[in-house]
């Protein structure tokens, strides 16, 4: 797979489709989600871990899990600011 430049990601097909959403952070997350869906469908022979040198492949799972944990924490922090529509506001 060819490397993707930040400009290509910023103007990818997913970002263009959701460009009218108010919150830019949510727009970016939706675009990222589409890229994650593509990654999940990818052949394992085209993944970073496959191309990582043999003596470093053991580092890939920790890197992936560490970053996923950071994404979850930040997403929780972002979404916790907004009550769910079906939840009555605190009085």
Coordinates of C-alpha atoms in Angstrom, one line a residue:
X1 CA 0.0 0.0 0.0
X2 CA 1.4 3.4 -0.8
X3 CA 1.9 5.8 2.1
X4 CA -1.0 8.2 2.7
X5 CA -0.2 11.9 3.1
X6 CA -2.1 14.1 5.7
X7 CA -3.6 16.0 2.8
X8 CA -5.0 12.8 1.3
X9 CA -6.5 11.8 4.6
X10 CA -8.0 15.2 5.2
X11 CA -9.8 15.1 1.9
X12 CA -10.6 11.4 1.8
X13 CA -13.9 10.2 0.5
X14 CA -15.2 9.7 4.1
X15 CA -14.5 13.2 5.2
X16 CA -16.1 14.6 2.1
X17 CA -19.2 12.7 2.7
X18 CA -19.7 13.9 6.3
X19 CA -18.4 17.5 5.7
X20 CA -21.6 19.1 6.9
X21 CA -21.6 17.6 10.4
X22 CA -21.3 20.4 13.0
X23 CA -18.6 19.0 15.3
X24 CA -15.2 18.7 13.4
X25 CA -14.0 16.1 16.0
X26 CA -17.0 13.9 15.2
X27 CA -16.5 14.3 11.5
X28 CA -12.8 13.2 11.9
X29 CA -13.9 10.3 14.0
X30 CA -16.4 9.2 11.4
X31 CA -13.7 9.3 8.7
X32 CA -11.3 7.4 11.0
X33 CA -14.0 4.8 11.6
X34 CA -14.3 4.2 7.9
X35 CA -10.6 3.8 7.7
X36 CA -10.8 1.3 10.6
X37 CA -13.4 -0.7 8.7
X38 CA -11.1 -0.9 5.7
X39 CA -8.2 -2.0 8.0
X40 CA -10.4 -4.7 9.5
X41 CA -11.2 -6.0 6.0
X42 CA -7.6 -5.9 4.9
X43 CA -5.6 -9.0 4.2
X44 CA -3.2 -9.6 7.2
X45 CA -0.3 -9.8 4.7
X46 CA -0.8 -6.1 4.0
X47 CA -0.7 -5.0 7.7
X48 CA 2.1 -3.1 9.5
X49 CA 2.9 -6.1 11.6
X50 CA 3.6 -8.2 8.5
X51 CA 6.1 -5.7 7.2
X52 CA 7.7 -5.1 10.6
X53 CA 11.2 -6.6 11.0
X54 CA 11.1 -10.1 12.6
X55 CA 12.9 -8.8 15.7
X56 CA 10.3 -6.1 16.3
X57 CA 7.0 -7.8 15.5
X58 CA 6.4 -8.4 19.2
X59 CA 6.2 -4.6 19.7
X60 CA 3.2 -4.2 17.4
X61 CA 0.4 -5.6 19.6
X62 CA 1.5 -3.4 22.5
X63 CA 1.6 -0.3 20.3
X64 CA -1.8 -1.1 18.8
X65 CA -3.4 -1.7 22.2
X66 CA -1.8 1.3 23.8
X67 CA -3.1 3.6 21.1
X68 CA -6.5 2.0 21.1
X69 CA -6.7 2.7 24.9
X70 CA -5.8 6.3 24.3
X71 CA -8.5 6.7 21.6
X72 CA -11.1 5.1 23.9
X73 CA -10.2 7.4 26.8
X74 CA -10.4 10.5 24.6
X75 CA -13.6 9.4 23.0
X76 CA -15.1 8.8 26.4
X77 CA -14.0 12.2 27.6
X78 CA -15.5 13.8 24.5
X79 CA -18.8 12.0 24.7
X80 CA -19.3 12.3 28.4
X81 CA -19.9 16.0 27.9
X82 CA -23.1 15.3 26.1
X83 CA -26.1 13.6 27.7
X84 CA -27.8 10.8 25.8
X85 CA -31.1 12.0 24.2
X86 CA -33.0 9.3 26.1
X87 CA -31.5 10.3 29.5
X88 CA -33.2 13.1 31.4
X89 CA -30.9 16.0 32.4
X90 CA -29.6 16.0 35.9
X91 CA -31.5 18.4 38.2

